[in-house]
Coordinates of C-alpha atoms and ligand atoms in Angstrom, one line a residue:
M1 CA 21.0 10.7 -17.0
K2 CA 18.2 11.6 -15.0
K3 CA 18.5 13.2 -10.8
L4 CA 16.8 14.2 -8.3
S5 CA 17.4 14.2 -4.6
V6 CA 14.3 13.7 -2.0
D7 CA 13.9 12.9 2.0
V8 CA 12.3 9.2 1.0
V9 CA 11.7 6.9 -2.6
V10 CA 8.8 4.4 -1.8
I11 CA 9.5 1.3 -4.3
G12 CA 6.8 -0.1 -5.3
G13 CA 3.2 1.1 -6.7
G14 CA 0.3 -1.0 -5.8
A15 CA -2.0 -0.4 -2.6
T16 CA 0.8 -0.8 0.0
G17 CA 2.9 1.5 -2.1
A18 CA 0.5 4.0 -3.1
G19 CA -0.8 4.2 0.4
V20 CA 2.7 4.9 1.9
V21 CA 3.4 7.7 -0.7
R22 CA 0.4 9.4 0.3
D23 CA 1.1 9.1 3.7
V24 CA 4.7 10.2 3.5
A25 CA 4.0 13.2 1.7
M26 CA 1.1 14.4 3.6
R27 CA 3.5 14.5 6.8
G28 CA 5.4 16.9 5.5
Y29 CA 8.7 15.2 3.5
S30 CA 9.4 14.8 -0.2
V31 CA 8.4 12.1 -1.5
A32 CA 9.4 9.7 -4.9
I33 CA 7.3 6.5 -5.7
L34 CA 8.9 4.4 -8.4
D35 CA 7.0 1.1 -10.4
K36 CA 8.4 -1.0 -12.7
A37 CA 5.1 -0.6 -14.5
D38 CA 1.7 1.3 -14.1
L39 CA -0.1 1.5 -10.5
G40 CA -1.5 -1.8 -9.6
Q41 CA 0.0 -3.7 -12.2
G42 CA 0.8 -6.2 -9.3
T43 CA -0.8 -8.2 -6.7
T44 CA -3.4 -5.5 -6.7
G45 CA -4.6 -5.4 -10.0
R46 CA -4.5 -9.2 -10.1
Y47 CA -6.6 -9.7 -6.9
H48 CA -10.5 -10.3 -5.7
G49 CA -12.0 -6.9 -5.7
L50 CA -13.3 -7.1 -1.6
L51 CA -13.3 -4.9 0.6
H52 CA -13.3 -7.2 3.8
S53 CA -15.5 -7.2 6.4
G54 CA -13.3 -9.3 8.6
G55 CA -15.9 -11.7 8.4
R56 CA -13.6 -14.1 6.8
Y57 CA -11.3 -14.1 9.7
V58 CA -12.6 -14.1 12.8
V59 CA -11.5 -17.6 13.1
S60 CA -9.0 -17.9 11.8
D61 CA -6.9 -14.7 12.2
P62 CA -9.2 -12.6 15.0
H63 CA -6.3 -9.7 14.6
S64 CA -6.6 -9.1 11.2
A65 CA -10.7 -9.7 11.4
T66 CA -10.9 -6.6 13.5
E67 CA -8.4 -4.7 11.8
C68 CA -10.2 -5.5 8.2
A69 CA -13.6 -4.4 9.7
E70 CA -12.0 -1.1 11.0
E71 CA -10.3 -0.6 7.9
N72 CA -13.3 -1.0 5.9
E73 CA -15.2 1.9 7.3
V74 CA -12.3 3.9 7.0
V75 CA -11.9 2.8 3.1
R76 CA -15.6 3.9 2.3
R77 CA -15.1 7.3 4.4
I78 CA -12.1 8.4 2.8
Q79 CA -12.4 6.9 -1.0
A80 CA -16.1 6.2 -1.0
H81 CA -15.9 6.6 -5.0
A82 CA -14.4 3.3 -5.1
V83 CA -16.1 1.1 -2.9
E84 CA -19.9 -0.3 -4.0
D85 CA -21.4 -0.5 -0.7
T86 CA -22.7 -4.6 -1.9
G87 CA -23.3 -6.2 1.8
G88 CA -21.8 -9.6 2.1
L89 CA -23.3 -13.2 3.4
F90 CA -21.5 -15.8 4.4
V91 CA -24.0 -19.1 4.0
V92 CA -23.2 -22.6 4.8
T93 CA -24.0 -24.6 1.4
P94 CA -25.5 -27.6 1.9
D95 CA -22.1 -29.3 1.4
D96 CA -21.1 -27.3 4.4
D97 CA -20.6 -28.6 7.7
L98 CA -22.7 -26.8 10.4
D99 CA -20.4 -27.0 12.9
Y100 CA -17.8 -23.9 11.7
S101 CA -21.1 -21.5 11.7
N102 CA -21.8 -22.3 14.8
G103 CA -18.6 -20.7 16.5
F104 CA -19.0 -17.9 13.5
A105 CA -21.3 -15.0 15.2
A106 CA -19.4 -15.2 18.8
A107 CA -16.1 -15.2 16.8
A108 CA -17.3 -12.0 15.0
A109 CA -18.6 -10.1 17.8
A110 CA -15.0 -11.1 19.5
A111 CA -13.5 -9.6 17.0
Q112 CA -15.8 -6.4 16.7
V113 CA -16.8 -7.7 13.6
P114 CA -20.3 -6.2 12.6
C115 CA -22.5 -9.7 12.0
E116 CA -26.1 -10.6 12.0
E117 CA -28.0 -13.7 11.2
L118 CA -30.4 -13.6 8.9
T119 CA -33.7 -16.9 8.0
I120 CA -32.8 -18.6 5.6
R121 CA -35.7 -16.7 3.7
E122 CA -34.4 -13.0 4.3
A123 CA -30.7 -14.4 2.8
L124 CA -32.8 -15.5 -0.7
R125 CA -35.0 -12.9 -0.7
R126 CA -31.5 -10.9 -1.1
E127 CA -30.4 -13.7 -2.9
P128 CA -32.4 -15.2 -5.2
R129 CA -29.8 -17.1 -7.4
L130 CA -27.9 -18.2 -4.2
N131 CA -28.6 -22.3 -3.4
P132 CA -32.1 -22.6 -2.1
G133 CA -30.4 -25.9 0.7
I134 CA -28.3 -23.4 2.3
K135 CA -28.9 -24.2 6.0
R136 CA -27.6 -20.8 7.3
A137 CA -27.0 -17.2 6.8
F138 CA -25.0 -14.3 8.0
A139 CA -25.3 -10.5 6.6
V140 CA -22.0 -8.7 6.8
R141 CA -20.5 -5.5 6.0
D142 CA -18.3 -7.0 3.1
A143 CA -18.2 -4.8 -0.2
S144 CA -17.2 -4.5 -3.6
V145 CA -13.7 -2.3 -3.8
D146 CA -12.2 -1.0 -7.1
G147 CA -8.4 -1.3 -6.4
W148 CA -7.0 1.3 -9.4
Q149 CA -9.4 3.4 -8.6
L150 CA -8.3 3.0 -4.4
V151 CA -4.3 3.1 -6.0
W152 CA -4.6 6.0 -8.1
G153 CA -6.7 8.0 -5.8
A154 CA -4.1 7.7 -3.2
A155 CA -1.2 8.0 -5.6
N156 CA -3.1 11.4 -6.6
D157 CA -3.4 12.5 -2.7
A158 CA -0.1 12.3 -2.4
K159 CA 0.5 14.2 -5.7
R160 CA -1.2 17.4 -4.5
H161 CA 1.3 16.9 -1.7
G162 CA 4.1 17.3 -4.3
A163 CA 5.2 13.4 -4.3
H164 CA 6.8 12.6 -7.3
I165 CA 4.9 9.7 -9.2
L166 CA 7.4 7.5 -11.7
T167 CA 5.6 4.6 -13.3
Y168 CA 7.5 2.7 -15.4
H169 CA 10.7 3.4 -13.1
R170 CA 12.2 -0.2 -12.6
V171 CA 14.7 0.0 -9.6
T172 CA 17.9 -1.9 -10.4
G173 CA 19.6 -1.2 -7.2
M174 CA 20.8 0.7 -4.7
E175 CA 23.5 2.8 -2.7
V176 CA 24.8 2.0 1.1
V177 CA 27.0 4.2 1.9
D178 CA 28.8 3.6 5.5
G179 CA 25.8 1.3 6.7
S180 CA 22.7 3.3 5.4
V181 CA 20.9 3.8 1.9
R182 CA 21.8 6.7 0.4
Q183 CA 20.6 6.7 -3.2
V184 CA 18.1 5.1 -5.5
T185 CA 19.3 3.8 -9.2
A186 CA 16.5 3.2 -11.5
I187 CA 15.4 2.3 -15.4
D188 CA 13.2 4.3 -16.7
E189 CA 11.7 2.0 -19.0
K190 CA 9.7 4.2 -21.5
R191 CA 12.7 6.2 -22.5
G192 CA 15.5 4.1 -21.7
E193 CA 17.1 6.5 -19.3
E194 CA 19.2 6.0 -16.5
V195 CA 17.8 7.7 -13.0
Q196 CA 20.0 8.1 -9.9
I197 CA 17.7 9.4 -7.1
D198 CA 19.6 10.7 -3.8
C199 CA 17.8 10.1 0.0
N200 CA 17.6 9.6 3.6
F201 CA 15.1 6.9 3.6
V202 CA 13.6 3.7 1.3
L203 CA 10.8 2.3 1.9
N204 CA 10.3 -1.5 0.4
C205 CA 6.5 -1.8 -0.6
A206 CA 7.4 -4.1 -3.5
G207 CA 4.8 -6.4 -2.4
P208 CA 6.0 -10.2 -3.7
W209 CA 9.3 -8.8 -5.1
A210 CA 9.9 -7.4 -1.8
G211 CA 12.7 -10.1 -1.2
Q212 CA 14.7 -8.6 -4.4
I213 CA 14.4 -5.1 -3.6
A214 CA 16.0 -6.1 0.4
G215 CA 18.6 -8.3 -1.6
M216 CA 19.9 -4.7 -3.3
A217 CA 20.6 -2.7 -0.4
G218 CA 22.1 -5.9 1.0
C219 CA 19.6 -7.4 3.1
E220 CA 19.9 -11.0 3.2
E221 CA 17.2 -13.8 3.1
V222 CA 14.0 -11.8 3.0
E223 CA 12.1 -14.8 1.7
V224 CA 8.7 -13.9 0.3
V225 CA 6.7 -16.5 -0.8
P226 CA 4.3 -15.6 -3.9
G227 CA 0.8 -17.8 -2.9
R228 CA -0.5 -18.0 -6.2
G229 CA -4.4 -17.5 -6.7
I230 CA -6.7 -17.4 -10.1
M231 CA -9.9 -15.5 -10.1
I232 CA -12.9 -15.6 -13.2
A233 CA -15.1 -13.1 -14.2
M234 CA -18.5 -14.2 -15.1
N235 CA -20.5 -12.1 -17.7
H236 CA -23.6 -11.1 -14.9
R237 CA -23.5 -10.1 -12.0
L238 CA -25.0 -13.6 -10.6
V239 CA -24.6 -12.0 -6.4
N240 CA -26.0 -8.6 -5.4
S241 CA -24.1 -9.0 -2.7
V242 CA -20.4 -10.7 -1.9
V243 CA -21.5 -14.2 -1.0
N244 CA -18.6 -16.5 0.9
R245 CA -18.9 -20.1 2.1
C246 CA -19.3 -20.0 6.0
I247 CA -16.1 -22.5 6.5
Y248 CA -12.6 -22.4 7.7
P249 CA -10.8 -20.4 4.6
A250 CA -10.6 -22.6 1.8
D251 CA -10.3 -22.6 -2.0
G252 CA -13.7 -20.8 -4.4
D253 CA -15.4 -20.0 -1.4
I254 CA -16.1 -15.6 -2.1
L255 CA -18.4 -15.0 -5.1
V256 CA -18.0 -11.1 -5.5
P257 CA -20.0 -8.6 -7.6
V258 CA -17.7 -6.0 -9.6
H259 CA -18.9 -3.1 -11.5
T260 CA -21.1 -5.4 -14.4
V261 CA -19.9 -8.6 -13.7
S262 CA -18.6 -11.5 -11.0
I263 CA -15.7 -12.6 -9.9
I264 CA -15.6 -16.1 -8.3
G265 CA -11.8 -17.0 -6.3
T266 CA -9.2 -18.4 -5.6
T267 CA -7.0 -20.9 -5.1
D268 CA -4.1 -21.1 -3.2
V269 CA -1.0 -22.2 -4.6
K270 CA 3.3 -21.7 -3.5
A271 CA 4.5 -20.4 -7.0
T272 CA 8.3 -19.8 -7.3
D273 CA 8.0 -16.3 -9.6
P274 CA 5.3 -13.4 -9.2
D275 CA 6.3 -13.2 -12.9
Q276 CA 5.1 -16.5 -14.1
L277 CA 1.6 -17.1 -12.7
A278 CA 0.3 -19.6 -14.3
I279 CA -3.9 -20.5 -14.6
P280 CA -4.3 -24.1 -14.5
R281 CA -7.1 -25.6 -16.4
D282 CA -7.9 -28.0 -13.3
E283 CA -8.3 -24.8 -11.3
V284 CA -10.2 -23.5 -13.4
Q285 CA -12.7 -25.9 -13.4
Q286 CA -12.5 -26.5 -9.3
M287 CA -13.6 -22.7 -9.1
L288 CA -16.4 -23.3 -11.5
D289 CA -17.2 -26.1 -9.2
A290 CA -17.1 -23.9 -6.3
G291 CA -19.7 -21.3 -8.0
E292 CA -21.7 -23.9 -8.3
A293 CA -22.0 -24.5 -4.8
L294 CA -23.3 -21.1 -3.9
V295 CA -25.3 -20.4 -7.2
P296 CA -26.9 -23.8 -8.6
G297 CA -26.6 -23.4 -12.7
F298 CA -23.6 -21.1 -12.2
R299 CA -21.8 -23.2 -15.3
E300 CA -24.7 -22.1 -17.7
A301 CA -23.1 -18.2 -17.1
R302 CA -20.3 -17.3 -19.2
A303 CA -16.6 -17.2 -17.9
V304 CA -15.3 -14.5 -19.4
H305 CA -12.0 -14.0 -18.0
A306 CA -9.4 -15.7 -15.9
W307 CA -6.2 -14.3 -14.1
S308 CA -4.2 -15.2 -11.4
G309 CA -1.8 -13.1 -8.9
A310 CA 0.5 -13.9 -6.1
R311 CA -0.2 -13.0 -2.6
P312 CA 3.2 -11.8 -0.7
L313 CA 3.1 -13.9 2.3
F314 CA 6.5 -13.5 4.6
K315 CA 7.8 -17.1 5.5
D316 CA 7.2 -17.9 8.7
P317 CA 10.2 -20.4 9.5
K318 CA 7.0 -22.0 12.0
V319 CA 5.1 -22.9 8.6
S320 CA 5.6 -25.3 6.2
A321 CA 7.1 -23.8 2.7
S322 CA 4.4 -25.3 0.6
D323 CA 1.5 -24.3 3.1
T324 CA 0.6 -20.6 1.9
R325 CA -2.5 -20.9 3.4
H326 CA -1.4 -21.2 6.5
M327 CA 1.5 -17.9 6.3
T328 CA 0.0 -14.7 8.0
R329 CA -2.1 -12.7 5.7
G330 CA -1.0 -10.3 8.8
M331 CA 1.6 -7.7 7.6
K332 CA 4.7 -7.9 8.6
I333 CA 7.3 -5.0 8.8
L334 CA 11.1 -5.3 8.6
E335 CA 13.6 -3.1 10.1
H336 CA 16.9 -4.0 8.3
D337 CA 18.9 -1.8 10.7
T338 CA 18.6 -3.9 13.4
R339 CA 17.7 -7.0 11.2
D340 CA 21.0 -6.6 8.7
G341 CA 23.0 -4.0 10.4
V342 CA 21.2 -1.7 7.2
N343 CA 19.8 1.6 7.9
G344 CA 17.3 3.9 6.1
I345 CA 15.7 1.0 5.0
L346 CA 12.4 -0.6 5.8
S347 CA 10.3 -3.7 4.2
I348 CA 6.7 -4.5 4.4
I349 CA 5.6 -7.7 4.0
G350 CA 2.1 -9.3 3.6
G351 CA -0.8 -7.4 4.4
K352 CA -4.3 -7.2 2.3
L353 CA -5.7 -3.8 0.1
T354 CA -8.3 -3.7 2.8
T355 CA -5.7 -3.0 5.4
Y356 CA -3.6 -0.7 3.1
R357 CA -3.9 2.1 4.7
L358 CA -3.4 1.2 8.2
M359 CA -0.2 -1.1 6.9
A360 CA 1.1 2.4 5.9
E361 CA 0.4 4.1 8.8
H362 CA 2.3 1.2 10.7
M363 CA 5.3 1.7 7.8
V364 CA 4.8 5.5 8.5
D365 CA 5.5 5.8 12.0
I366 CA 8.5 3.0 12.6
M367 CA 10.3 5.4 10.0
E368 CA 9.3 8.5 11.3
E369 CA 10.6 6.7 15.4
K370 CA 14.3 6.1 13.5
L371 CA 14.4 9.3 12.0
G372 CA 13.4 11.0 15.3
N373 CA 10.4 12.7 14.1
Q374 CA 6.6 12.6 15.1
N375 CA 4.5 14.1 12.4
E376 CA 0.9 13.2 12.7
C377 CA -0.9 10.2 11.0
K378 CA -3.5 11.9 8.8
T379 CA -4.4 9.8 6.4
A380 CA -7.5 7.8 8.3
E381 CA -9.1 11.3 8.6
E382 CA -8.9 13.4 5.2
I383 CA -11.3 12.7 2.7
I384 CA -9.3 11.8 -0.8
P385 CA -10.3 15.0 -2.7
G386 CA -13.3 13.9 -5.1
N387 CA -14.4 11.6 -2.2
E388 CA -15.7 14.5 -0.1
D389 CA -19.9 14.0 -0.5
R390 CA -18.9 10.4 1.0
K391 CA -21.3 8.6 -1.3
T392 CA -20.1 4.8 -2.0
Y393 CA -21.0 4.2 -5.6
A394 CA -23.9 1.8 -7.3
V395 CA -23.4 0.0 -10.7
T396 CA -25.4 2.3 -12.1
H397 CA -23.3 4.6 -11.5
R398 CA -22.2 5.1 -14.9
L399 CA -25.5 4.8 -16.2
E400 CA -27.0 7.9 -14.5
E401 CA -23.8 10.2 -15.5
R402 CA -24.7 9.3 -19.1
E403 CA -28.2 10.7 -18.7
H404 CA -26.2 14.0 -18.3
D405 CA -24.6 13.9 -21.4
R406 CA -26.2 11.8 -23.6
F407 CA -26.1 13.3 -27.1
E408 CA -22.8 14.8 -26.5
D409 CA -20.2 12.3 -25.1
Q410 CA -19.9 9.5 -27.6
I411 CA -20.2 5.3 -26.1
I412 CA -16.8 4.1 -26.8
C413 CA -17.6 1.1 -24.8
E414 CA -21.6 -0.2 -24.4
C415 CA -20.5 -3.1 -21.3
E416 CA -18.8 -0.6 -19.8
L417 CA -20.3 2.8 -20.9
M418 CA -17.3 4.4 -21.0
S419 CA -17.6 7.2 -23.2
R420 CA -15.1 9.1 -26.0
G421 CA -14.7 11.9 -23.4
M422 CA -13.2 9.9 -20.2
I423 CA -10.6 8.0 -22.9
T424 CA -9.4 11.2 -24.1
Q425 CA -9.0 13.0 -21.2
L426 CA -6.8 10.0 -19.6
M427 CA -5.3 9.8 -22.6
T428 CA -4.8 13.9 -22.2
E429 CA -3.6 13.6 -18.9
Q430 CA -1.0 10.5 -19.2
P431 CA 0.2 10.4 -22.8
T432 CA 2.5 7.4 -22.3
A433 CA -1.0 5.2 -21.2
S434 CA -0.8 2.1 -22.8
F435 CA -4.5 0.6 -23.7
D436 CA -3.5 -1.8 -20.8
D437 CA -3.1 1.6 -18.9
L438 CA -6.5 3.1 -20.3
R439 CA -8.2 -0.2 -19.3
R440 CA -7.4 -0.7 -15.7
Q441 CA -8.7 3.0 -14.8
L442 CA -11.6 3.1 -17.5
R443 CA -12.8 -0.8 -17.6
L444 CA -11.6 -0.8 -21.4
G445 CA -12.6 -4.0 -22.8
M446 CA -13.2 -5.4 -19.0
G447 CA -17.0 -6.3 -19.8
P448 CA -18.7 -9.7 -21.2
C449 CA -17.0 -8.4 -24.9
Q450 CA -13.7 -8.3 -23.6
G451 CA -12.6 -5.9 -25.6
G452 CA -14.2 -6.9 -28.8
F453 CA -15.9 -3.4 -30.1
C454 CA -13.8 -0.9 -28.0
S455 CA -10.6 -1.5 -28.3
M456 CA -10.9 -0.9 -31.9
R457 CA -12.8 2.7 -31.2
A458 CA -10.2 3.1 -28.5
T459 CA -7.8 2.5 -31.5
G460 CA -9.3 5.1 -33.9
I461 CA -10.0 8.1 -31.6
A462 CA -5.9 7.5 -30.2
V463 CA -5.5 8.3 -33.7
E464 CA -8.1 11.2 -35.1
E465 CA -7.6 12.8 -31.6
Q466 CA -4.2 13.2 -32.6
M467 CA -2.4 12.0 -29.6
V468 CA -0.5 8.8 -31.2
D469 CA 0.6 8.0 -35.0
V470 CA -1.0 5.2 -36.9
E471 CA 1.6 2.6 -36.2
R472 CA 2.1 3.2 -32.4
S473 CA -1.9 3.3 -32.5
T474 CA -2.1 -0.5 -34.4
E475 CA 1.0 -1.3 -31.8
L476 CA -1.0 0.1 -28.7
M477 CA -4.1 -2.7 -30.0
R478 CA -2.3 -5.2 -30.8
L479 CA -0.4 -5.3 -27.1
F480 CA -3.5 -5.2 -25.6
L481 CA -5.0 -8.2 -27.3
K482 CA -2.3 -10.2 -26.8
N483 CA -2.8 -9.5 -22.8
R484 CA -6.6 -10.1 -22.7
W485 CA -5.9 -13.6 -24.9
I486 CA -4.1 -14.6 -21.7
G487 CA -6.8 -15.0 -19.6
L488 CA -9.2 -15.8 -22.4
W489 CA -7.2 -19.1 -23.0
P490 CA -7.5 -21.1 -19.7
I491 CA -11.8 -20.2 -20.2
L492 CA -12.5 -20.8 -24.2
N493 CA -15.4 -23.1 -23.3
G494 CA -19.0 -23.1 -24.1
D495 CA -20.6 -19.7 -25.4
Q496 CA -17.1 -17.9 -24.5
V497 CA -15.9 -20.0 -28.0
R498 CA -18.7 -17.7 -29.7
Q499 CA -18.0 -14.5 -28.4
T500 CA -14.1 -15.3 -29.2
A501 CA -15.1 -16.3 -32.8
L502 CA -16.7 -13.2 -33.1
D503 CA -14.0 -11.3 -32.1
N504 CA -11.1 -12.7 -34.3
W505 CA -13.4 -12.1 -37.3
I506 CA -13.7 -8.6 -36.2
F507 CA -10.0 -8.4 -35.4
H508 CA -8.9 -10.9 -38.6
G509 CA -11.6 -10.4 -40.5
T510 CA -12.9 -7.0 -40.7
F511 CA -9.8 -5.0 -39.7
D512 CA -7.1 -7.9 -40.6
I513 CA -5.0 -6.6 -37.4
E514 CA -2.1 -9.0 -38.1
H515 CA -0.9 -7.4 -41.1
L516 CA -1.2 -3.4 -40.9
P517 CA 2.3 -2.3 -41.1
Q518 CA 4.4 -2.3 -37.9
S519 CA 6.2 0.5 -36.3
E520 CA 9.9 0.1 -36.1
E521 CA 9.2 -1.0 -32.0
E522 CA 7.5 -3.3 -32.9
A523 CA 9.3 -4.7 -35.7
L524 CA 12.3 -5.3 -33.2
Ligands
FAD1 C1 -5.7 -13.8 -5.9 C2 -5.7 -12.7 -4.7 C3 -6.8 -12.0 -3.9 C4 -6.5 -11.2 -3.0 N1 -7.8 -10.9 -2.7 C5 -8.0 -9.8 -2.3 C6 -9.3 -9.0 -1.6 O1 -10.7 -9.6 -2.3 N2 -9.7 -8.0 -1.1 C7 -8.3 -7.7 0.0 O2 -8.8 -7.2 0.8 N3 -6.9 -8.0 -0.4 C8 -7.1 -8.9 -1.1 N4 -5.6 -10.1 -1.7 C9 -4.5 -9.8 -1.3 C10 -4.1 -8.1 -1.7 O3 -4.2 -8.3 -3.5 C11 -2.5 -7.8 -1.8 O4 -2.2 -8.0 -0.1 C12 -2.2 -6.6 -2.3 O5 -3.0 -6.0 -3.2 C13 -0.6 -6.3 -2.2 O6 -0.4 -5.0 -2.5 P1 0.9 -4.5 -2.5 O7 1.2 -2.8 -2.5 O8 1.6 -5.0 -1.2 O9 1.8 -5.4 -3.6 P2 1.9 -5.6 -5.6 O10 0.5 -4.9 -5.6 O11 2.2 -6.1 -6.1 O12 2.8 -4.1 -5.5 C14 4.4 -4.3 -5.7 C15 4.5 -2.8 -7.1 O13 6.2 -3.4 -6.6 C16 6.7 -3.3 -8.4 N5 7.7 -3.5 -8.3 C17 8.3 -5.3 -8.3 N6 9.6 -5.1 -8.5 C18 10.0 -3.5 -9.1 C19 11.2 -3.0 -9.1 N7 12.6 -3.7 -9.3 N8 11.1 -1.5 -9.3 C20 10.4 -0.5 -8.8 N9 8.7 -1.4 -9.1 C21 9.0 -2.8 -8.8 C22 5.8 -4.1 -8.6 O14 5.1 -3.7 -10.2 C23 4.3 -4.1 -8.1 O15 3.3 -3.0 -8.9 C24 -5.4 -10.7 -2.8 C25 -4.5 -11.6 -3.0 C26 -4.3 -12.2 -4.1 C27 -3.4 -12.5 -4.9

């Protein structure tokens, strides 16, 4: 059994937990963050990729809109390398009523969300594929943000301030002594070992699983409703900037250019279990139709991957339990001492990735108040190391970087321009990482061919560099491909069938991966 003792334990390594552990560590506490999987593998790894300008909420939730506008600027400054400054548009399509747009600019001004009306001609100049029948267009400061770069950036900064980052550590229980949480128990999933962490405070940032964690400390009825939404990546950047429909927030009303693809989303349906999120085919069709309304010919592009995520929505007794669209997107911090009589634990629920830093600041401020301390929060001012030049990236950044090492570093993934050097460096830093873990940080297999070529190369390199043996490497590849398939089945139509047939031939025809020897663990 492993033992550790820290001031604070943060549970959940999504955007919220990463923001919280950074803040706690920067205020001088000893802290450990635990996630049952890799960082950013929950909702944070299954979201739309939009750094909100606030535009989406100016009418429905002006307070959230203002927070988004402010935090948008903060994230651009402190984590520039995770952000592509695409800009964004709100457009009224021929199918939309003009009524909503009539109040849009005034609502944006009231919420302090920068917004400028464009002529139709200017909007179409900026976005040549956009529906030429649009009736109005507004420019906002939306951007595209890589959630995994953001989370790892914050977590690595926390580590520099002394934090323990414990991935693949599933929290299984908490010990409450005299009404206060004193210990967190977890299982180290990679080693199968129990871990006990003594602490003075627990910050529950488990997103859609926050109710389960609060229950472990004896806090009752923390009902977190998973609001399931699906998204689909198309094989090109069909737009240069984020394009939103200028309507009251609805399904399929945003198209976001993310790295080499563009993502249409999303739906909002109440789910029962955040670990069991479906990707229904009717919702896939609904999203493709929604894309068509924004970009005529959308369906002719190839859908390369679909996934779904669960919004952690706190159940407000005033809103019907199935109406997830109208549950607040704002953050809610539960003080379990006054609410449930359990000291030394707070839970945070809801919010957005865009406001992750602010959410963390609020939560840590409350913890400090309870501990009788007043350390200053510096997370908005201190730039995360590596981002000091304050330049957001352009989609061509990897191409530009390649110009410097063209002949020295072999390209492994042509779609995402990922090199051998990048993969061997990360495998050295994180020797127990799976290929899925590498995918999240390097975009292995995330481009138009979805791993057809790069997954085999990564497997070979892992063996050649003696990171793992042949059997383990085969096991990692098979697991990687199995996980990729989850998001391929629901969109197997049209040209994607051809790509899949090619990939299938590479995997089964050339490499015969199903019949390669298994490791003992995999056989079990
Ligand atoms: C479909 C969809 C689209 C979205 N699009 C956007 C967008 O474009 N822009 C935006 O700003 N926001 C967006 N959001 C919202 C945003 O993604 C979430 O608010 C945010 O990612 C939540 O982060 P989190 O850290 O609170 O939760 P999570 O990322 O879910 O993190 C919780 C973590 O807790 C861990 N955990 C659970 N149980 C345990 C346990 N027992 N032990 C240890 N760890 C545990 C999980 O593994 C997980 O990593 C979207 C959400 C959805 C669902």
